[in-house]
Short mmCIF file of C-alpha atoms (C1' of nucleotides) in Angstrom, two decimals:
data_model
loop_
_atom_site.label_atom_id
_atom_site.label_comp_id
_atom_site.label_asym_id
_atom_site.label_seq_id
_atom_site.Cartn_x
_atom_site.Cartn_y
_atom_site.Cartn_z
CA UNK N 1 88.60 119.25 112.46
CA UNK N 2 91.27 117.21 113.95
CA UNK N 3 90.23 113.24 113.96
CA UNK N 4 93.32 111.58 115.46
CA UNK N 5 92.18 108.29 113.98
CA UNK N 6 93.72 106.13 116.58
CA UNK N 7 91.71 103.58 114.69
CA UNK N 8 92.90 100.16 115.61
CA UNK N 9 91.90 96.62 114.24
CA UNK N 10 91.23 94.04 116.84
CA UNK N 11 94.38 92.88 119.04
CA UNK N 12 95.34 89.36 117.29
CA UNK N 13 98.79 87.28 117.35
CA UNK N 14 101.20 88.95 114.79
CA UNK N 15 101.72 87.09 111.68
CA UNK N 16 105.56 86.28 113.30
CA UNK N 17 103.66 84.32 115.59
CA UNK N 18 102.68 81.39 113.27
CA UNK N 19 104.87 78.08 114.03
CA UNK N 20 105.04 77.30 110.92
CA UNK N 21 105.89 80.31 108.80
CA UNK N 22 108.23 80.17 107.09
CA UNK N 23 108.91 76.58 106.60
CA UNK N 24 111.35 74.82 104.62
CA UNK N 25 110.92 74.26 100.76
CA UNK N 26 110.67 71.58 99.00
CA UNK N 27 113.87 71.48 96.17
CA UNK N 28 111.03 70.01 93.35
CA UNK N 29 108.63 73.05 94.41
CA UNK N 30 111.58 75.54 94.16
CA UNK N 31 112.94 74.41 90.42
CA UNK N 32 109.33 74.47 89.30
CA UNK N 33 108.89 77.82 91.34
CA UNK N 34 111.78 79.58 90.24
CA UNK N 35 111.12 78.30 86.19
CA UNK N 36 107.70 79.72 86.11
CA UNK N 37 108.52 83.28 87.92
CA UNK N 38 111.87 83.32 85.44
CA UNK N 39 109.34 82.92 82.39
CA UNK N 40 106.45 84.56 83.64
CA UNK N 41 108.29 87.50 83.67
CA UNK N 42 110.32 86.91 80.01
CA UNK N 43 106.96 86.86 78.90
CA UNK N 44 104.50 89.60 80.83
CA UNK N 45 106.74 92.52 82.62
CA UNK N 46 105.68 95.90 81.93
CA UNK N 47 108.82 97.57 79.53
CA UNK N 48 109.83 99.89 82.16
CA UNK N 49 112.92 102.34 81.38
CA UNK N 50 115.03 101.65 83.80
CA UNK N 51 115.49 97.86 83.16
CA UNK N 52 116.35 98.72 79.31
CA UNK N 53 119.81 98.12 78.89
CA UNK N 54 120.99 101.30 78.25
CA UNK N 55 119.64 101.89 82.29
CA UNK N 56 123.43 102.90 83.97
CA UNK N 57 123.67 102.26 88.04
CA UNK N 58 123.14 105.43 88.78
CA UNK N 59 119.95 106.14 86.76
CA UNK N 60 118.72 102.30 88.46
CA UNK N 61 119.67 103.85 91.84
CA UNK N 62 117.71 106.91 91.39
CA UNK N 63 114.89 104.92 90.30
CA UNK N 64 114.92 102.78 93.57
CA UNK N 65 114.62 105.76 95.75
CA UNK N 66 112.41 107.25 94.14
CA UNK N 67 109.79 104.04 93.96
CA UNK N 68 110.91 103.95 97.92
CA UNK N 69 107.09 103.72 99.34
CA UNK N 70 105.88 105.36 96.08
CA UNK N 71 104.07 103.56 93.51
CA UNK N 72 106.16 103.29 89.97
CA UNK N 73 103.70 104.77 87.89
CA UNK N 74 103.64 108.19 90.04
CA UNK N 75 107.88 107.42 89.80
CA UNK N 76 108.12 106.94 85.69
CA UNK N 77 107.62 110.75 84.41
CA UNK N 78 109.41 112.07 87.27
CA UNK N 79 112.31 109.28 86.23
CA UNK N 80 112.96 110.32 82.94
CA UNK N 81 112.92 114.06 83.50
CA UNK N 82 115.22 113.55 86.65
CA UNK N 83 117.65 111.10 84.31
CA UNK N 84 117.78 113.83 81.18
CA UNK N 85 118.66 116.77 83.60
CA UNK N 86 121.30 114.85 85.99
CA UNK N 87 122.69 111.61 84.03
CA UNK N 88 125.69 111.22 86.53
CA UNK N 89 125.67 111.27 89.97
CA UNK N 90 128.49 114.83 89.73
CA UNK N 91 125.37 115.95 88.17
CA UNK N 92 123.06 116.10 90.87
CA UNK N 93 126.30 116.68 93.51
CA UNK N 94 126.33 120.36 91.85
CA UNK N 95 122.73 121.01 91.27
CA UNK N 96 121.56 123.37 93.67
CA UNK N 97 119.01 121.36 96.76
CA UNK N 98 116.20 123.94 95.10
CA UNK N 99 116.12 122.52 92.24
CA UNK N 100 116.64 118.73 93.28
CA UNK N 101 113.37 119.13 95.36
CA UNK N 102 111.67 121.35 92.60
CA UNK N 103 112.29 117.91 89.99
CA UNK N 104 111.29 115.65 92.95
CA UNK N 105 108.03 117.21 92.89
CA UNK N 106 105.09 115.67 94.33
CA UNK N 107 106.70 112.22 95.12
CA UNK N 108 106.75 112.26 98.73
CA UNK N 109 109.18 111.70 101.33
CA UNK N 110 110.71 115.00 100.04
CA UNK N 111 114.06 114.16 102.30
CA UNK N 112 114.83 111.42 100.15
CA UNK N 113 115.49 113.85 97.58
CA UNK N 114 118.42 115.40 99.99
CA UNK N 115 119.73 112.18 101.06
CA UNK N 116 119.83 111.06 97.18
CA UNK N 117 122.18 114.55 96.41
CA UNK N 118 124.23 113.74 99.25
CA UNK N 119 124.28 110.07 97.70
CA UNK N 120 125.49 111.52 94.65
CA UNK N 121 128.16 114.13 96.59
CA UNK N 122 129.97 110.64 98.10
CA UNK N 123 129.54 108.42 95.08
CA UNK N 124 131.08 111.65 93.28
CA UNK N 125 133.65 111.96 95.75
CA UNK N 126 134.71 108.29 97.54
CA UNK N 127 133.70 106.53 94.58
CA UNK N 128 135.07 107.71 91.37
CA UNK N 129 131.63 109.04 90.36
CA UNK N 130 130.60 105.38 89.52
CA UNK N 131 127.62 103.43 92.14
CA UNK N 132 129.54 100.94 94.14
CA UNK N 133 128.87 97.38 93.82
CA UNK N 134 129.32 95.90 97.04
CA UNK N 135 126.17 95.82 99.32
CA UNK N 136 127.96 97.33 101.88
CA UNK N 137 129.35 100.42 100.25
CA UNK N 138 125.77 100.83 98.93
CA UNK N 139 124.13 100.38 102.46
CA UNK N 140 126.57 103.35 104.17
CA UNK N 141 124.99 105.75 101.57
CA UNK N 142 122.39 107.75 102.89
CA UNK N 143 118.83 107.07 102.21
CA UNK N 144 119.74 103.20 100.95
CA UNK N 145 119.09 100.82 103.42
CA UNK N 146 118.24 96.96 102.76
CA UNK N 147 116.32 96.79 100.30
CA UNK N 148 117.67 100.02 98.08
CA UNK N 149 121.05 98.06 98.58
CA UNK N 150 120.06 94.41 97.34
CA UNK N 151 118.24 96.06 94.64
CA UNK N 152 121.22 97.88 93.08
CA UNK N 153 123.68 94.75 93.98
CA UNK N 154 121.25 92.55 91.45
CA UNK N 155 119.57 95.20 89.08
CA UNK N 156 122.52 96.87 88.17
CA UNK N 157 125.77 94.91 89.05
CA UNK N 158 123.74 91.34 88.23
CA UNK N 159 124.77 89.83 91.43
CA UNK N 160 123.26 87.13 92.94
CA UNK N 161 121.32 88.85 96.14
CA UNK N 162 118.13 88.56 97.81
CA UNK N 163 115.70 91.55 96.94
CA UNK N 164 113.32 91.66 99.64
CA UNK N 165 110.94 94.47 98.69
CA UNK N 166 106.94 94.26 100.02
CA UNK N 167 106.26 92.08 96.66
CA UNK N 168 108.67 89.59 97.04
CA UNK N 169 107.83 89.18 100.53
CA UNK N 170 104.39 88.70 99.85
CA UNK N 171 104.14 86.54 96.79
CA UNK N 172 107.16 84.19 98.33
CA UNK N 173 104.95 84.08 101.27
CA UNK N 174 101.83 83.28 100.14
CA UNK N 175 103.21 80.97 97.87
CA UNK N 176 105.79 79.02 99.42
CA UNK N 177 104.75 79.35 103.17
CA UNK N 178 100.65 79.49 102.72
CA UNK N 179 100.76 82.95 104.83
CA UNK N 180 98.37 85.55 103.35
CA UNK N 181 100.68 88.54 104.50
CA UNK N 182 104.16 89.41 105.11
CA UNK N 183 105.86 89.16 108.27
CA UNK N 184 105.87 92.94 109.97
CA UNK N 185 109.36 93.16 109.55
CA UNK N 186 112.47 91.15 107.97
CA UNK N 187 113.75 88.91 110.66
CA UNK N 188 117.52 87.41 110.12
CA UNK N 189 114.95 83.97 109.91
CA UNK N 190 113.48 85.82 106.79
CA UNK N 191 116.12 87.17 104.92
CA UNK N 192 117.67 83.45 105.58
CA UNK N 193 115.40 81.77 103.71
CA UNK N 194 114.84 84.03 101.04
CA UNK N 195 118.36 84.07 100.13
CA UNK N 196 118.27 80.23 99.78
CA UNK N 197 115.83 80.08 97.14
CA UNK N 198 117.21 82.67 94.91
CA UNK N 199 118.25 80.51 91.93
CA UNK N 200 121.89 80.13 90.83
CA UNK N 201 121.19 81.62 87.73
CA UNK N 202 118.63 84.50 86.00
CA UNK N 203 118.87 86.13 90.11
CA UNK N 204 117.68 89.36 87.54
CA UNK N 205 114.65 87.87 86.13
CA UNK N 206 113.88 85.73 89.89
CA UNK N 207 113.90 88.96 91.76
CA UNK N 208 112.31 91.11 89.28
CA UNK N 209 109.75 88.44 88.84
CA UNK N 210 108.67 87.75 91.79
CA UNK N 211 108.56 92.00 92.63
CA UNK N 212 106.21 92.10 89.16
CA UNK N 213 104.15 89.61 90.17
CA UNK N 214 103.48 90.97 93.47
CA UNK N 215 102.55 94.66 91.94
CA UNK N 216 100.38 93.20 89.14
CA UNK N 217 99.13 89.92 89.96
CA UNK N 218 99.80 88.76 93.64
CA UNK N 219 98.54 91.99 95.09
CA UNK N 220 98.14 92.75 98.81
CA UNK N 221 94.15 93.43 98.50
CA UNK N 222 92.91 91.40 95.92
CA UNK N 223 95.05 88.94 93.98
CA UNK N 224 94.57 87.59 90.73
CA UNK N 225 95.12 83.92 91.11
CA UNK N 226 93.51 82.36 88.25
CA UNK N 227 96.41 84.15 86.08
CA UNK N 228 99.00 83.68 88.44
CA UNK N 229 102.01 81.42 86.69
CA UNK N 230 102.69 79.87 90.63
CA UNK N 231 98.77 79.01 91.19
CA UNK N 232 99.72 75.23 90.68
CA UNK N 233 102.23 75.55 93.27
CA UNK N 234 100.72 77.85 95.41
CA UNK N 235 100.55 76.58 99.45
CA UNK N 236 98.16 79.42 100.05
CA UNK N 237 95.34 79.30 97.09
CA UNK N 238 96.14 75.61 97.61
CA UNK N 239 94.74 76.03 101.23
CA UNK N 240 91.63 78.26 100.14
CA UNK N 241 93.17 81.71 100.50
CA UNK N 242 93.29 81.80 104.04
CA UNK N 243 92.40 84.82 105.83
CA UNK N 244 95.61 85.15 108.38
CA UNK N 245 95.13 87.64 111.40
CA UNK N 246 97.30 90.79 110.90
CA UNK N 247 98.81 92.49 113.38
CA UNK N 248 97.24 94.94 115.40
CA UNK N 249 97.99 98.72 113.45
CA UNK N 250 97.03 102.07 114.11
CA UNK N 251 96.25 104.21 111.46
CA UNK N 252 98.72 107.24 111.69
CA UNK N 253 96.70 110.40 111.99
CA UNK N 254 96.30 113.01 109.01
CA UNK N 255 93.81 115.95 109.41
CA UNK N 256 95.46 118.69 111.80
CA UNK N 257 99.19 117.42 112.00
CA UNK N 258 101.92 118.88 111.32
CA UNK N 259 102.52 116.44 108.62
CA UNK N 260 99.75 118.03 107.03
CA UNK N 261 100.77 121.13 106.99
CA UNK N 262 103.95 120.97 106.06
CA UNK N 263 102.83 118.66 103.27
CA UNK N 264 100.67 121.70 102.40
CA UNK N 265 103.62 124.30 102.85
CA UNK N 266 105.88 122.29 100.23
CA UNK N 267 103.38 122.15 97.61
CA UNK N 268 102.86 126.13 98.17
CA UNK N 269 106.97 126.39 97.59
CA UNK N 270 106.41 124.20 94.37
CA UNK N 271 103.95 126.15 92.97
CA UNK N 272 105.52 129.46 93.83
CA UNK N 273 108.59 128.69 92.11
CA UNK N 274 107.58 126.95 88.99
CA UNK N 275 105.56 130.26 88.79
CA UNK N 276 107.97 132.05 89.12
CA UNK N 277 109.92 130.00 86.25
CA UNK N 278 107.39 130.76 84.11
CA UNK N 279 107.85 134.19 84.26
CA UNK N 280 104.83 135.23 86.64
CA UNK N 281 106.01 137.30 89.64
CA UNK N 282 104.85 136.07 92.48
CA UNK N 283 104.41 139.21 95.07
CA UNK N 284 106.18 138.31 98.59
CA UNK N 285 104.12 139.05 101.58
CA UNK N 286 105.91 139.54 105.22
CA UNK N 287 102.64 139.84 107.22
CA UNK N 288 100.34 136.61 108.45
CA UNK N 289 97.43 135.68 106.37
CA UNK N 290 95.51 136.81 108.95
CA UNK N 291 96.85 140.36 109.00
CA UNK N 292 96.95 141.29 105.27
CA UNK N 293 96.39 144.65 103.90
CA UNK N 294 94.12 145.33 101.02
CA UNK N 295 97.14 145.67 98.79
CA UNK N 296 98.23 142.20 99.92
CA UNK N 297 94.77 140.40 99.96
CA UNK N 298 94.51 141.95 96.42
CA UNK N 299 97.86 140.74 95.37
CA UNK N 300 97.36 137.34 97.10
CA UNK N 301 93.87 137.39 95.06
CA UNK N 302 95.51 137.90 91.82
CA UNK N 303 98.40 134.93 92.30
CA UNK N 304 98.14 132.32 89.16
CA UNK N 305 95.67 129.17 90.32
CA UNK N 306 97.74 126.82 91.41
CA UNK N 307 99.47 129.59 93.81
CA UNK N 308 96.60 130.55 94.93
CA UNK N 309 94.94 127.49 95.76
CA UNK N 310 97.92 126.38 97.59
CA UNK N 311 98.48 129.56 99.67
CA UNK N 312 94.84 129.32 100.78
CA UNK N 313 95.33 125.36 101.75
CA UNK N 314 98.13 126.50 104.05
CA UNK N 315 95.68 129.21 105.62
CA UNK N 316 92.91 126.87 105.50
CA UNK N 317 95.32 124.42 107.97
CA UNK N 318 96.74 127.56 109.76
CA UNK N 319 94.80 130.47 109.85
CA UNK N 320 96.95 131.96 112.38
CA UNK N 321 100.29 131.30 110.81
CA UNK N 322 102.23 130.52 113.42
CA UNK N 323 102.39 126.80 113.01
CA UNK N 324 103.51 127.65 109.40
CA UNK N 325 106.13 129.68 110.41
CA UNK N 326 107.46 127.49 112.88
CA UNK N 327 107.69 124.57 110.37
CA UNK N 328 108.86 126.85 107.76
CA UNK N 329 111.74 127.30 110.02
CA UNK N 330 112.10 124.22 110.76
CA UNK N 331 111.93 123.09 106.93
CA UNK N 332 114.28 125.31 106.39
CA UNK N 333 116.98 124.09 109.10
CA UNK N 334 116.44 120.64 107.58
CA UNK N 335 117.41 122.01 104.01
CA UNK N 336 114.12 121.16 102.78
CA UNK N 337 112.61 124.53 101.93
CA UNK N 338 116.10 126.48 100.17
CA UNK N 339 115.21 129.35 98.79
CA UNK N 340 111.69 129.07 98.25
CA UNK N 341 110.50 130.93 102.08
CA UNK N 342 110.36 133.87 99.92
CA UNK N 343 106.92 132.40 98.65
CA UNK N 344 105.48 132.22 102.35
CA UNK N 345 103.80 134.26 104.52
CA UNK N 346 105.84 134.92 107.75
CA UNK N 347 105.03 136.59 110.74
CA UNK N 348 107.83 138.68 112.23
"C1'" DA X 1 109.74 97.27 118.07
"C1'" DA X 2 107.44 101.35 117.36
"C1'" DG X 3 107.16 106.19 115.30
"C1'" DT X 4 108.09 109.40 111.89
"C1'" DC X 5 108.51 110.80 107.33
"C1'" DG X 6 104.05 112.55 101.70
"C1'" DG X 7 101.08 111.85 98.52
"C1'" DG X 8 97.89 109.77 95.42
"C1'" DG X 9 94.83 106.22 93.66
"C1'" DG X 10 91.85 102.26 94.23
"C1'" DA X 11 88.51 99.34 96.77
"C1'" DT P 1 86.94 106.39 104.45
"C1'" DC P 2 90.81 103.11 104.72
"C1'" DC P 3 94.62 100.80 102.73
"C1'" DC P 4 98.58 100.39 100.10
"C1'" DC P 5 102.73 101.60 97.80
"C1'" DA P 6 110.36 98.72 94.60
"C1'" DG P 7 111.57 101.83 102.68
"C1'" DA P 8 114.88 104.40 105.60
"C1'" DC P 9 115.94 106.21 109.81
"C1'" DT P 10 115.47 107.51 114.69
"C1'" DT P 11 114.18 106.48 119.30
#
DNA sequence: AAGTCGGGGGA
DNA sequence: TCCCCAGACTT
């Protein structure tokens, strides 16, 4: 059952390793560069709501978190029901945490949900209700780090930042340093040089350029150069679309974690509750799956589908419940199950 | 610098 | 199957 894929890709020198990475850029290059991405992405960016005018700070915040190691496609419906219900940030400071991770639904990273209410509680209270604009005010609220930060400093203030989200990092470094990949991280070296070739003016249209490009054009797997508007300028197709070494990284294991299961144990909660909000009562049971009475396995039998099917995937990962109750607990001390342990099947 | 934190879709 | 995704945070 339990494959800890330690699965590991032959030791070879991290991309940070390269001499020349990063190298200097020539100011021709960088017009021409900076020109094409500008009207590349006047002409080809997908109309997404939150870069419509009427998109407020807070709604463009909300947004960023959410597409935080999720892709925006899964983020969009989840977006504009999140936007309607909670339009200010004193919104979402009195909604109860319930409800905030019963909208966040199935994006992942459920804690970003909490850290984006208690976002909301301090822009509420420190800040007047309105998203700061300094990057610094931004980066002491919880769940926005670097990127989050430089995203809502140019997206919604219009300041001239350096976004440095996986796309940018990619498509400025295939196409300005010839590197297939990203560095592993963003060095002070990085962030440097990135920052020196946002342009003096359109930083909007630079940054979300060059973040479009990388999702639809310049992808990580397999990049579509012959419409790329950069392919002239391009170091790396220049070079033949070198293969660069990555760096050596595990695979983090899935099957028989805890991550699993917990995974599991949220969707159960979500199911349970929007049951229950569609008028279907869903039957509590105290004892461990493994100990149910007729009554219960009867009642468990008769749950609506989705209940069901997620009540059995938490027995499927736990038979004997007690790793479920222990991360139900421990769910619950990390404010990530409120209310919803009524759905769950714990021992006592 | 390395680990931890979900979930889904595409190659 | 494995990889990737508008990362943040802890150790």
């Amino acid at each position: 059952m339990t494959h800890r894929s330690t699965h590991q890709q032959p030791a070879v020198s991290p991309v940070t390793d390269v001499p020349s990475a990063l190298p200097p850029v020539d100011a021709q290059v960088l017009a021409e560069t900076q020109r094409a991405v500008v009207g590349w992405y006047r002409a080809h960016a997908r109309d997404l709501p939150w870069r419509e005018s009427a998109a407020t700070a807070w709604s463009i915040l909300v947004c960023e978190v959410m597409s935080q190691q999720t892709p925006v496609v899964r983020v969009l419906p989840r977006w504009e029901a999140w936007m309607a219900r909670w339009p200010r940030p004193s919104d979402l400071a009195a909604a109860p945490a319930s409800e905030v991770l019963l909208a966040w639904d199935s994006l992942g990273y459920p804690r970003r949900a909490l850290r984006l209410q208690e976002t909301a509680r301090a822009i509420a209270e420190l800040h007047g209700d309105s998203v700061p604009d300094s990057e610094a005010a931004l980066r002491a609220l919880p769940g926005v780090g670097d990127y989050t930060a430089a995203a809502v400093t140019s997206f919604a203030h219009g300041q001239r930042t350096a976004v440095l989200d996986v796309n940018v990092r990619r498509v400025l470094a295939r196409s300005l340093a010839g590197l297939e990949h990203r560095p592993s991280s963003v060095s002070r070296r990085e962030r440097a040089w990135a920052e020196a070739l946002v342009p003096a003016e359109d930083h909007v249209e630079w940054n979300a350029g060059l973040m479009e490009l990388g999702a639809l054009v310049c992808t990580s797997r397999s990049p579509s150069c012959e419409q790329c508007p950069l392919a002239q300028h391009c170091v790396w197709l220049a070079a033949g679309r070198p293969a660069h070494p990555t760096a050596a990284r595990r695979t983090q294991a899935w099957a028989g974690t805890d991550r699993q299961l917990r995974g599991a144990i949220m969707r159960c909660l979500r199911e349970a509750s929007a049951a229950e909000q569609e008028g279907v009562p869903v039957r509590l049971l105290t004892a461990p799956l493994t100990e149910l009475t007729d009554d219960e396995a009867e009642a468990l039998a008769a749950l609506p589908a989705p209940v069901h099917s997620a009540v059995m995937a938490v027995r499927n990962l736990d038979a004997g419940g007690e790793r479920t109750a222990r991360l139900v607990a421990d769910l619950l001390s990390d404010g990530l199950a409120q209310r919803t342990d009524a759905a769950l099947h714990l021992p006592h």
